[in-house]
Coordinates of C-alpha atoms in Angstrom, one line a residue:
Chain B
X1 CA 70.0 86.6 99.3
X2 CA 69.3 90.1 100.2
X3 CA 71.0 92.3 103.0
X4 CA 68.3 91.4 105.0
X5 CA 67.8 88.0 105.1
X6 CA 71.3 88.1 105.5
X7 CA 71.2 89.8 108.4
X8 CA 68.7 87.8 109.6
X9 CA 70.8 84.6 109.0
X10 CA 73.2 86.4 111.2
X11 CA 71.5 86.9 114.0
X12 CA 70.1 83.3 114.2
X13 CA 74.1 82.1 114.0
X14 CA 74.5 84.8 116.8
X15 CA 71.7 83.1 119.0
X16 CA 73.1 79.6 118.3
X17 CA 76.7 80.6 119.4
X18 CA 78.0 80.0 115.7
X19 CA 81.7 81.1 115.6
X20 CA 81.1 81.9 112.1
X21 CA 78.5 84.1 112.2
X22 CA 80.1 85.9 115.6
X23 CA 83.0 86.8 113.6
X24 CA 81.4 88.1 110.5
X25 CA 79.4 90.3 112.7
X26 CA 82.8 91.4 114.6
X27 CA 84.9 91.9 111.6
X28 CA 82.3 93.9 110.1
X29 CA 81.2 96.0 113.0
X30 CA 84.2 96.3 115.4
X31 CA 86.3 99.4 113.3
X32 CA 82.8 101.4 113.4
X33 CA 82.4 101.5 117.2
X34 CA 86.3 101.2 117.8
X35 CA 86.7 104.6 115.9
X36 CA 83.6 106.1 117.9
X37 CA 85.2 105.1 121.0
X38 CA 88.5 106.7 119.7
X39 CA 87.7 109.8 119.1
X40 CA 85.6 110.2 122.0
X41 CA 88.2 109.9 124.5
X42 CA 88.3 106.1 124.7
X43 CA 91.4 103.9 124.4
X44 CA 91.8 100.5 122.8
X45 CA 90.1 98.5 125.7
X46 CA 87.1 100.7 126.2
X47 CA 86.2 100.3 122.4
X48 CA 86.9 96.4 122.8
X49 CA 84.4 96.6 126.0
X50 CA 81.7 98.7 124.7
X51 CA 81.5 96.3 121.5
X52 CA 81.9 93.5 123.4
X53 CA 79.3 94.2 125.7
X54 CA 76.9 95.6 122.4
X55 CA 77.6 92.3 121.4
X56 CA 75.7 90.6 124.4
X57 CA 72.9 92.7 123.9
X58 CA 72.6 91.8 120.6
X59 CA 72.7 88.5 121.2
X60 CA 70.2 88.5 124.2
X61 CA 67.9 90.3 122.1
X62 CA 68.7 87.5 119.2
X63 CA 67.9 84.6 121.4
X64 CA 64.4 86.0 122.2
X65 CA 61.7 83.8 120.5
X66 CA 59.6 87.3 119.4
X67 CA 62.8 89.6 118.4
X68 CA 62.7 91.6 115.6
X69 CA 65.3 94.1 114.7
X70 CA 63.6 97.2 113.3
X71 CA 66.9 98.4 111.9
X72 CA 70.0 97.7 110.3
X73 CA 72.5 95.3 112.8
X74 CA 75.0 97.9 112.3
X75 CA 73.0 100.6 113.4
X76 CA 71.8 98.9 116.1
X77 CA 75.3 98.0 117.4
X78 CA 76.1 101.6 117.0
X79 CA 73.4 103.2 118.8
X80 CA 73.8 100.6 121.7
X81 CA 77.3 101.6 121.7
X82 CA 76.9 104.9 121.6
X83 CA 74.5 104.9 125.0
X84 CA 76.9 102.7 126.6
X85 CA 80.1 104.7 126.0
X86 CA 77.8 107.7 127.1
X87 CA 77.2 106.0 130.2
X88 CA 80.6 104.9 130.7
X89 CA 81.9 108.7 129.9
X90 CA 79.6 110.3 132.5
X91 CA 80.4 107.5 135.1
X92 CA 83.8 108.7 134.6
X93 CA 83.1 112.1 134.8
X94 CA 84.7 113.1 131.7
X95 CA 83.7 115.7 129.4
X96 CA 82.5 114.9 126.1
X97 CA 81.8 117.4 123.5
X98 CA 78.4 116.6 121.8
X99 CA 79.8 117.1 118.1
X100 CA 81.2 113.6 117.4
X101 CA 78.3 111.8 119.4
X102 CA 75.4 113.7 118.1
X103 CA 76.1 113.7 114.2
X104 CA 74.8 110.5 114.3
X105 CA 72.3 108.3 112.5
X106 CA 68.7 108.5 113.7
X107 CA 68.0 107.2 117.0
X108 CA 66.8 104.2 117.5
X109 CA 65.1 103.4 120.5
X110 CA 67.6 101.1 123.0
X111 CA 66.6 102.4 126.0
X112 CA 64.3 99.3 126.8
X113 CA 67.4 96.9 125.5
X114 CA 69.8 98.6 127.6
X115 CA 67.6 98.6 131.1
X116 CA 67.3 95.4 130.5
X117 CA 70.5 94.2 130.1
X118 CA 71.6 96.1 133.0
X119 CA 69.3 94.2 134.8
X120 CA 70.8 91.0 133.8
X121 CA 74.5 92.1 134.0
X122 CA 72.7 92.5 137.8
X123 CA 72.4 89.2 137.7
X124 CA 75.4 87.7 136.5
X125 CA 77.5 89.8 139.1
X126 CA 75.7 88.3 141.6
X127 CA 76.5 85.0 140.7
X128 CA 79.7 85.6 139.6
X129 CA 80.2 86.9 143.3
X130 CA 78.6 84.0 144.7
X131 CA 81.0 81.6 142.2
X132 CA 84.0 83.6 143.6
X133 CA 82.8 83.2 147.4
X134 CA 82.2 79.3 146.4
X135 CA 86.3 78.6 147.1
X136 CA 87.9 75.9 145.1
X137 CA 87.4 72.5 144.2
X138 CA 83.5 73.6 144.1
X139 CA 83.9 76.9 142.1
X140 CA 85.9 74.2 139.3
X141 CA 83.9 71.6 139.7
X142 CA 80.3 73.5 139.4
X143 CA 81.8 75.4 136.7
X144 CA 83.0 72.4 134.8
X145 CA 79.7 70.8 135.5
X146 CA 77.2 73.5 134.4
X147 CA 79.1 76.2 132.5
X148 CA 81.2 73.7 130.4
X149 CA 78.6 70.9 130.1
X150 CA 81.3 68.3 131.4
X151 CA 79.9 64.9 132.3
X152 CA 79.8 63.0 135.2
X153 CA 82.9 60.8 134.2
X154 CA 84.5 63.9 132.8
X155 CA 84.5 65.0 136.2
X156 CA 85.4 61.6 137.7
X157 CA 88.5 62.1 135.6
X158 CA 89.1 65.9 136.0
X159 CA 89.2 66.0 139.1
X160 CA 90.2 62.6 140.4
X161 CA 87.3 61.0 142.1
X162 CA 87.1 57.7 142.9
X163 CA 83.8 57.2 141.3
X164 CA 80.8 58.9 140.0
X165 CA 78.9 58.8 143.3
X166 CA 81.3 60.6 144.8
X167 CA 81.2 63.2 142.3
X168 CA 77.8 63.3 142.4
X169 CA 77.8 63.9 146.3
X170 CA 80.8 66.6 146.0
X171 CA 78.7 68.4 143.6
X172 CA 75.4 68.5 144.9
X173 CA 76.9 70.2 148.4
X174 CA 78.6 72.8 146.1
X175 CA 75.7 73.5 144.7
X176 CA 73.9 73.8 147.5
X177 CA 76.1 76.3 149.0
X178 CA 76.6 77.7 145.2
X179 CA 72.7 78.5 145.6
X180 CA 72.9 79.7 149.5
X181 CA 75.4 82.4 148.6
X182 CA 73.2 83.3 145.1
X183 CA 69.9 84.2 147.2
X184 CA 71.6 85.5 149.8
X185 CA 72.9 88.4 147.7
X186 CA 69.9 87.8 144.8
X187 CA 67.0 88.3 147.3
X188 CA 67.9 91.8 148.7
Chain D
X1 CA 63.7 61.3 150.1
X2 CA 67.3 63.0 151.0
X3 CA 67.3 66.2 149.7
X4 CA 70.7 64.9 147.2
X5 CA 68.3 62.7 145.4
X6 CA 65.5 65.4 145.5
X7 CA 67.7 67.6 143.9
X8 CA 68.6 65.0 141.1
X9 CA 65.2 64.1 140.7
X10 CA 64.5 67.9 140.1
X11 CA 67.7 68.3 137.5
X12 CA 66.0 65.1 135.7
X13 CA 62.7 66.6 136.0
X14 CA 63.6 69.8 134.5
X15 CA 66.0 68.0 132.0
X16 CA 63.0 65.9 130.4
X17 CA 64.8 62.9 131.5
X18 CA 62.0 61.1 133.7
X19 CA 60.4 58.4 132.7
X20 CA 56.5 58.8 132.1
X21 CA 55.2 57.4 135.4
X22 CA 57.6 58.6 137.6
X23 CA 56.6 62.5 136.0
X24 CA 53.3 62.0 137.2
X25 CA 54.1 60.6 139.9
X26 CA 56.7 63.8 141.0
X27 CA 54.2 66.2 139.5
X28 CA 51.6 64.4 141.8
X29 CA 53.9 64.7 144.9
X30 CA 54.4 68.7 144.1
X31 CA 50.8 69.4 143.9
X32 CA 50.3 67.3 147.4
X33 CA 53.3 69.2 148.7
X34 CA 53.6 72.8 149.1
X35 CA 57.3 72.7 150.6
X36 CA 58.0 70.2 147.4
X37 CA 56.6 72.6 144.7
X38 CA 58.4 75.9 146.6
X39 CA 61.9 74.7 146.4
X40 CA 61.1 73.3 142.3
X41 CA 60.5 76.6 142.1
X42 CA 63.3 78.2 143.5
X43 CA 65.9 75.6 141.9
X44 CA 63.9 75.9 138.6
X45 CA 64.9 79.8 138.5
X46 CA 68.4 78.8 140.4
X47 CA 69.6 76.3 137.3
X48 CA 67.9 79.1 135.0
X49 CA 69.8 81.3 136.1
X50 CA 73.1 79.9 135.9
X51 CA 72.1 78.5 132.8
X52 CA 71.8 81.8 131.7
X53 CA 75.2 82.6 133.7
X54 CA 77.0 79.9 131.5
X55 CA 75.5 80.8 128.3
X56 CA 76.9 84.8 128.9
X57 CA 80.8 83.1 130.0
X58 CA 81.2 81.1 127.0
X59 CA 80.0 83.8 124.6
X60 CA 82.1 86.6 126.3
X61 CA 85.0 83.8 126.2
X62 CA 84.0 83.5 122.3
X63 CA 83.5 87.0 121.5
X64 CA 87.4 87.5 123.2
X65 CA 88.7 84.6 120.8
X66 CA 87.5 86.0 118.3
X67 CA 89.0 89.4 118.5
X68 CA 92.1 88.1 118.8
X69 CA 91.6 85.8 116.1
X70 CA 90.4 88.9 113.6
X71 CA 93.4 91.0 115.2
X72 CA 96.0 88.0 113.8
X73 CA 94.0 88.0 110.8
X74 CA 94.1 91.5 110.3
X75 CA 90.7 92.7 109.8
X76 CA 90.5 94.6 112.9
X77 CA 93.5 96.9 114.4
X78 CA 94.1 98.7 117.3
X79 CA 96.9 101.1 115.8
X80 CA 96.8 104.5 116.1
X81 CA 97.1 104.6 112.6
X82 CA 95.1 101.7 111.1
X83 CA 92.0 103.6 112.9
X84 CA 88.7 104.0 111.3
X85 CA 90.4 103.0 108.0
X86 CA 90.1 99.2 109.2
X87 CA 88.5 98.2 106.2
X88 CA 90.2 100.2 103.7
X89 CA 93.8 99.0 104.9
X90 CA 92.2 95.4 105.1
X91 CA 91.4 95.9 101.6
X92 CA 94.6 97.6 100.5
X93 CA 96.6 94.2 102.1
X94 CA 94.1 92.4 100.4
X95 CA 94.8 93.9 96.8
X96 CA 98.1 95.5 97.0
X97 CA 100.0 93.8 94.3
X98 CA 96.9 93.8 91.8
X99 CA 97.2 97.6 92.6
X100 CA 100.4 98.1 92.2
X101 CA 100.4 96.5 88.8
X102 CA 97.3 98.3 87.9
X103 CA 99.3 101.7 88.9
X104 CA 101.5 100.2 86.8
X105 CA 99.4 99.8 83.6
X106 CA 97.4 103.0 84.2
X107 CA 101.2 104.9 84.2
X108 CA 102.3 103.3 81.0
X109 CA 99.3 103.4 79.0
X110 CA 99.0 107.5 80.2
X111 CA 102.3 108.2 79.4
X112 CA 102.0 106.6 76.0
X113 CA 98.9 108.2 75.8
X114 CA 99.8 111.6 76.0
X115 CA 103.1 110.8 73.4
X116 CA 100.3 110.4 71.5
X117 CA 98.7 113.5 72.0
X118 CA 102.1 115.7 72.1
X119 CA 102.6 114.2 69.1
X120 CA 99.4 114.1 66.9
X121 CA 97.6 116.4 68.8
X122 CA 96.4 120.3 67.9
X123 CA 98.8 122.7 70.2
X124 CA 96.8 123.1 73.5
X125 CA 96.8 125.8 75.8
X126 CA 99.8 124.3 77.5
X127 CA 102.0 124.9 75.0
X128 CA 102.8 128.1 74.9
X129 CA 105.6 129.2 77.4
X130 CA 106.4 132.8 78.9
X131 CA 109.8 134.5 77.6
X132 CA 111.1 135.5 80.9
X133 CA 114.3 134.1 82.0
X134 CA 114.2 131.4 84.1
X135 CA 116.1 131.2 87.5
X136 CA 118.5 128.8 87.0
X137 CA 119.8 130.7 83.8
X138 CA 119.0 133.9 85.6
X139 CA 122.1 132.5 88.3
X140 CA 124.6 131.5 85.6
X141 CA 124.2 135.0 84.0
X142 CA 124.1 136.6 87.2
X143 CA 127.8 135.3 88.6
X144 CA 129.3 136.1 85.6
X145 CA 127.9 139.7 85.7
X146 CA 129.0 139.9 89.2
X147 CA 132.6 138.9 88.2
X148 CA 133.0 141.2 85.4
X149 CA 131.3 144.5 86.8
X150 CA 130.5 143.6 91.0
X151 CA 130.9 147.1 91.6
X152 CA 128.1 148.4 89.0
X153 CA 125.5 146.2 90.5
X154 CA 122.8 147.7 92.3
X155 CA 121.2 144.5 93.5
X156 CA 120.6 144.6 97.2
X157 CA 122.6 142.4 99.5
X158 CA 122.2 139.0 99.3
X159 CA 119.2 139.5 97.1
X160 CA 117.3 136.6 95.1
X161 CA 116.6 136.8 91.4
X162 CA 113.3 135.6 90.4
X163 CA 113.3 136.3 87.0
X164 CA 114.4 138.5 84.2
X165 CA 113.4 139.6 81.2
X166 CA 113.5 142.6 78.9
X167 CA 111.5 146.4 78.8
X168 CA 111.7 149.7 77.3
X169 CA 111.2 152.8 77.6
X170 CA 108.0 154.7 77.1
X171 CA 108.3 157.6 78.9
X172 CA 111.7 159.9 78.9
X173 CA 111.2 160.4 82.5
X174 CA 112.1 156.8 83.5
X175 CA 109.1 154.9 82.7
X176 CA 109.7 151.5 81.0
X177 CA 107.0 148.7 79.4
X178 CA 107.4 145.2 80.2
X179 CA 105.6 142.2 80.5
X180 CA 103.9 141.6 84.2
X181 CA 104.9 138.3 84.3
X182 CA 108.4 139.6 83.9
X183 CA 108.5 141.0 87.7
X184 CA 108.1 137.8 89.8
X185 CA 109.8 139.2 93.2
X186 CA 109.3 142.6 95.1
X187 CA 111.4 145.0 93.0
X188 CA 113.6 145.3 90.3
X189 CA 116.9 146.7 88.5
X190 CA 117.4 147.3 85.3
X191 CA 120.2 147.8 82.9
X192 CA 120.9 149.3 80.0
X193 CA 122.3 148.1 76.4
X194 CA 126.2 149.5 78.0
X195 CA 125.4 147.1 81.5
X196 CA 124.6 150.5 83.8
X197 CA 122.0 149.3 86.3
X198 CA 119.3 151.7 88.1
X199 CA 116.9 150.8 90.8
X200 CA 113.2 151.3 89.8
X201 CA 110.1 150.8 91.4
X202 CA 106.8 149.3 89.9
X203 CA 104.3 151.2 89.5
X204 CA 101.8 149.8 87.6
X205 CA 100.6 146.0 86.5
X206 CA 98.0 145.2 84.7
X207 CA 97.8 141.4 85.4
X208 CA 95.0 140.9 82.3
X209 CA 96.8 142.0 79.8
X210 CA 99.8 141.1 81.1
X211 CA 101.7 144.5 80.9
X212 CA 103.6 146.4 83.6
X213 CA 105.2 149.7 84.2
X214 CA 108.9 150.5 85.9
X215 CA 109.7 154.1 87.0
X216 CA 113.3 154.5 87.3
X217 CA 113.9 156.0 90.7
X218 CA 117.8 156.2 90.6
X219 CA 119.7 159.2 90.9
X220 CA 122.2 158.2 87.9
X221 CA 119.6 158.3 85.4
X222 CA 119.8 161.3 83.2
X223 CA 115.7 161.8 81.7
X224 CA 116.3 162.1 78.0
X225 CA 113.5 164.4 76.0
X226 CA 112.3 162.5 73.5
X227 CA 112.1 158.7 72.4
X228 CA 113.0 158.2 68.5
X229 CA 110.0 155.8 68.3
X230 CA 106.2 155.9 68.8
X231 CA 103.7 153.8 69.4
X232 CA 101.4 152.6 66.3
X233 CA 98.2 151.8 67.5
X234 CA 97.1 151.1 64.2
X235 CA 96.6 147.9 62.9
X236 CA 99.5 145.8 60.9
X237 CA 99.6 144.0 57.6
X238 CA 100.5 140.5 57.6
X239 CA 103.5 139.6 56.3
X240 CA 105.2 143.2 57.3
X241 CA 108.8 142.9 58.6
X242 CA 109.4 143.5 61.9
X243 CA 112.2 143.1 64.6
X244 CA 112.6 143.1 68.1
X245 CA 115.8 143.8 70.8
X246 CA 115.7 142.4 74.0
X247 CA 117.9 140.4 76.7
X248 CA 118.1 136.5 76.5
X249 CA 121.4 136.9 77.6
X250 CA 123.4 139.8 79.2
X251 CA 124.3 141.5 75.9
X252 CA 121.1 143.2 73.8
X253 CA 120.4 140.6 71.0
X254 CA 118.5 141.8 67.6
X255 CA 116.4 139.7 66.1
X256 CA 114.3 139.6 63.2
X257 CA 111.3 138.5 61.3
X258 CA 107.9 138.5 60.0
X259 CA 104.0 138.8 61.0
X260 CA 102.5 135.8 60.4
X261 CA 99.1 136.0 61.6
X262 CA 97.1 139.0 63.0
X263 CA 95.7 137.0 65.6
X264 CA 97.7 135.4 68.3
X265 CA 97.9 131.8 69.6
X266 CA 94.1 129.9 69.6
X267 CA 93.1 133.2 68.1
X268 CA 93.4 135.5 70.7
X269 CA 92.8 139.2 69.3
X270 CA 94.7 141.0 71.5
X271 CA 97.9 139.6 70.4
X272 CA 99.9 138.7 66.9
X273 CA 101.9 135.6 66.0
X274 CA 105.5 136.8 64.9
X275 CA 107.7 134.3 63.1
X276 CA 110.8 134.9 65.0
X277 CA 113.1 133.1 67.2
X278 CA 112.8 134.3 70.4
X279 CA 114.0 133.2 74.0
X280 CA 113.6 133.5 77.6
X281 CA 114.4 136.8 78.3
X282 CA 112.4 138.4 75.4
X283 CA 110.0 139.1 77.4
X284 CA 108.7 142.3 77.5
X285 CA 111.1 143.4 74.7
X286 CA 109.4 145.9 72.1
X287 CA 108.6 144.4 68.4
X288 CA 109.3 146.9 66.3
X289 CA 108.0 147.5 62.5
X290 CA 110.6 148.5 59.8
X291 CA 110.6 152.4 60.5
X292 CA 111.5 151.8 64.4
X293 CA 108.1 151.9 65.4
X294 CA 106.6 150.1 68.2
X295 CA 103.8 147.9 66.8
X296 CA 103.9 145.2 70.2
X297 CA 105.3 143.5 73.3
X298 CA 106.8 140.0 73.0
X299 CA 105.6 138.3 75.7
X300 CA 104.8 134.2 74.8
X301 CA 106.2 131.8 72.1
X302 CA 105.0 128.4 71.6
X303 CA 106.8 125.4 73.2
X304 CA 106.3 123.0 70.1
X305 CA 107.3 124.6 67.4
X306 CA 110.6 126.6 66.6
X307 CA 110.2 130.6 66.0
X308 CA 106.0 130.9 66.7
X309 CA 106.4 134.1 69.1
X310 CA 103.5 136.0 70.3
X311 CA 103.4 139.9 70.8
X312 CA 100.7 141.7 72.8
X313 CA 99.2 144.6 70.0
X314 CA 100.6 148.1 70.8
X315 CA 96.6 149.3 70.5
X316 CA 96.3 147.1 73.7
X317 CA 99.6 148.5 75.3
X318 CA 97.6 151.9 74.8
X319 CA 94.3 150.6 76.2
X320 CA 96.2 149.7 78.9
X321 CA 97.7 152.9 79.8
X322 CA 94.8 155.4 79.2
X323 CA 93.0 153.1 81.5
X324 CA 95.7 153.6 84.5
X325 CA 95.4 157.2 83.5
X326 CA 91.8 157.3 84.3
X327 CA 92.4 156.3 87.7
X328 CA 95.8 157.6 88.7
X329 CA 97.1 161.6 87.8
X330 CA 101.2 159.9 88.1
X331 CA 100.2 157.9 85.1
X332 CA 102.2 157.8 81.6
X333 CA 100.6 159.4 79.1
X334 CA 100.5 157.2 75.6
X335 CA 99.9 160.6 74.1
X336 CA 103.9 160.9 74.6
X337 CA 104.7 158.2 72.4
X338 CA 103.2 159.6 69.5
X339 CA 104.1 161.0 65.7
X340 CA 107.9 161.2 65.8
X341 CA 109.0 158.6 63.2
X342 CA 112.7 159.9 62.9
X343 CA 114.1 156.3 62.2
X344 CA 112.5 156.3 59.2
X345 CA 115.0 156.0 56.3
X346 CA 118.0 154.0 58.3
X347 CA 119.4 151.5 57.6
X348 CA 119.4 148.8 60.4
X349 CA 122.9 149.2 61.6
X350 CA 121.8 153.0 62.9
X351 CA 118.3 152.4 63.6
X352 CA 119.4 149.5 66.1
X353 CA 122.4 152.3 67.5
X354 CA 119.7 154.3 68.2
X355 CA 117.0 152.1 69.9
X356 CA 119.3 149.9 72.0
X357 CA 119.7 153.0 74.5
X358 CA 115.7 152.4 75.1
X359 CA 115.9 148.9 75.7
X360 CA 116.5 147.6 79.4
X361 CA 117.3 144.4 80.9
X362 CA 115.0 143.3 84.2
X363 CA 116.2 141.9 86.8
X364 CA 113.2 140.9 89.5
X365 CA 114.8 139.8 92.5
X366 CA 113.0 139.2 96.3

């Protein structure tokens, strides 16, 4: 198997969740962008951020049906990385000298990946926000529900109802509120 | 319809889980009702959305697993100094013992190796050593001078002896030959065959060839006229006698022997292979033919083999000096050393008498 096909193989693990193939890509990846991080004024948790959130773009770009990665995974990685910690430099106001950051590999065109995961990170606050404003049981139950694919009679159990209906009922008025608070926020 | 059971109608819609008949017969109602097909729509990007939502949690719970997981594992770190050699340290856990017994092998088979060599092999380059004192002997010799005559010693205060060796004199005036790699420190003292030191100064080095001049600056020196030797420029006949005085140790030592090659050591024509036993500290000492007549310098041996000296040729000890002359009018003039030949006729005992006066010990201190 050449690198690419390998790569490619990757990449399909990535966009299927396989723990496998998310760890090979970590291990193999995560020094790179931790030492870029490093010596660009970064600690420990900034370089586990900015690869982690690399990591999301690569994936959302994985999981699209037309993707096609023009370069090598690692230089992608590193050139999303890059922009991010930029980003993340400037929105702290800090100083970088352009030595470290611009002795780098060709650029590869992210910008378009990058809007549009900002977009979606967008997104995902919102409903994060609205999850938070949601209050417990619902917050559990929706998440248990929708995010960990519980059943019905998971939930039964979980969380102590007397039967399914009654699940059923609890969650559809979480969700309902669940969806109020989303478009209020979503829609402006 | 309540709008619970719409809703689940909807989830099963969009979750492919209807029943032929009863998808036409939603996708039927939608088209009939405008209110219907709006809020499909809306939930259809709602559930997408935290579809979407959920997918993003569990892989940022995953990707946070795993760093931990590779962290334990070691093939990330987050130490200060593990950074940006991840891989290399992983690999060095990875392969430590085989590299350690490789290191082991590789020692081994090198040292053998070059037992071999030392033993079988033609003399290299290394193997010829320079026959100035070394420190460690310098300090033995140098206590026991300072117990038997402190007073006489005109080493500065707390002064550091870098390395000795032997010179002599070419110049009446207080100008001595010896060899530059005699003069390790700053300055130097010398002393003569009765143990009378003087301070000199250097003058002149000529690092190529290995030579170097010392002007005695020290009021007790008394300039004598005339040296009872010259310098032969001429060239020397192989096998011809010769003999040399110099200052392994404290005391001047003669020594004596024969030319055994007119080229020194990997053929180098500026110098002569002497078969004589010489030692650290003959360095710089004068080889003299059997008239008392300065034919060369000592200045190497070989390490490997007992009594193989080398002595830089007095015609380049000559070179060397017309070529300071050129450029400086203080210069010794090799014109000096020439046509006197009055040891001729001696017999050793004398001629040695005579010369040892002209032969100085070095003392190169910091």
């Amino acid at each position: 198997m050449n690198s690419d096909q390998r790569e490619q193989q990757l990449l399909r693990g990535l966009a299927e969740n396989d723990t496998k193939a998310i760890q090979t890509i970590y291990a193999g990846n995560f020094s790179l962008i931790q030492a870029l991080v490093l010596n660009n004024n970064g600690s420990y948790d900034d370089a586990r951020d900015v690869f982690q959130e690399a990591m999301v773009i690569l994936y959302e770009k994985a999981r699209k049906s037309d993707f096609q990665l023009t370069c090598q995974l690692r230089t992608y990685l590193y050139a999303i990385s890059k922009r991010l910690w930029l980003k993340k430099l400037k929105h702290h106001g800090l100083f970088v000298s352009n030595t470290e950051l611009s002795l780098l590999e060709p650029v590869i065109p992210v910008e378009e990946d990058l809007e549009m995961a900002e977009k979606k990170d967008e997104e995902f606050e919102v409903m994060e926000s609205a999850f938070a404003k949601l209050g417990e049981p619902c917050k559990s139950l929706l998440e248990a529900f929708y995010i960990q694919k519980k059943s019905m009679s998971d939930l039964v159990e979980i969380f102590g109802y007397t039967n399914t209906d009654n699940a059923k009922n609890q969650k559809y008025k979480c969700l309902m509120r669940l969806k109020k608070l989303f478009f209020a926020q979503y829609s402006k | 319809m309540s709008e619970q059971l719409l809703i689940e109608s909807l989830e099963r819609y969009f979750n492919d889980e209807m029943l032929p008949e009863e998808k036409a017969y939603f996708e039927q109602m939608r088209q009939d009702n405008p209110e219907l097909d709006q809020m499909v729509v809306t939930h259809k990007i709602f559930m997408g959305k935290m579809a979407e939502f959920a997918e993003r949690q569990k892989l940022m719970t995953q990707l946070s697993s795993t760093h931990d997981h590779l962290l334990e594992k070691g093939a990330i770190a987050e130490d200060q100094k593990k950074i940006s050699k991840g891989k290399i340290r992983q690999l060095w856990h990875r392969y430590k013992k085989t590299t350690a017994i490789a290191a082991c092998i590789a020692g081994l088979t090198a040292l053998i190796i070059s037992g071999v060599i030392s033993t079988f092999g033609p003399a290299s380059r290394q193997t010829i050593e320079l026959l100035s004192r070394d420190i460690e002997q310098l300090k033995k010799t140098q206590d026991y001078q300072y117990t038997q005559i402190k007073e006489a010693t005109k080493l500065p205060e707390g002064a550091v002896v870098k390395s000795g060796g032997s010179a002599f004199m070419i110049d009446g005036k207080g100008y001595l030959l010896t060899n530059a790699h005699v003069l390790k420190g700053s300055s130097a003292v010398v002393a003569n065959a009765d143990g009378q030191e003087f301070k000199t100064s250097i003058v002149y080095v000529d690092h190529a060839k290995d030579l170097a001049v010392l002007k005695i600056t020290d009021s007790d020196y008394e300039p004598v006229k005339t040296l009872p030797y010259d310098l032969k420029s001429t060239s020397v006949n192989l096998g011809a006698e010769v003999f040399t005085l110099g200052y392994p140790r404290n005391d001047i030592t003669y020594n004596k022997g024969y030319l055994s090659a007119v080229s020194g050591f990997d053929g180098d024509t500026s110098t002569v292979q002497i078969s004589l036993l010489a030692n650290p500290g003959n360095s710089g000492g004068p080889v003299f033919n059997r008239y008392g007549d300065i034919i060369g310098i000592l200045s190497t041996r070989e390490a490997n083999a007992q009594g193989v000296t080398f002595a830089i040729k007095s015609k380049e000890i000559v070179q060397s000096l017309e070529s300071w002359n050129d450029k400086d009018t203080s210069a010794v003039n090799a014109a000096v050393l020439n046509g006197s030949r009055n040891l001729k006729g001696m017999n050793r005992e004398n001629q040695l008498k005579s010369l040892q006066q002209y032969v100085y010990n070095v003392k190169a201190y910091n």
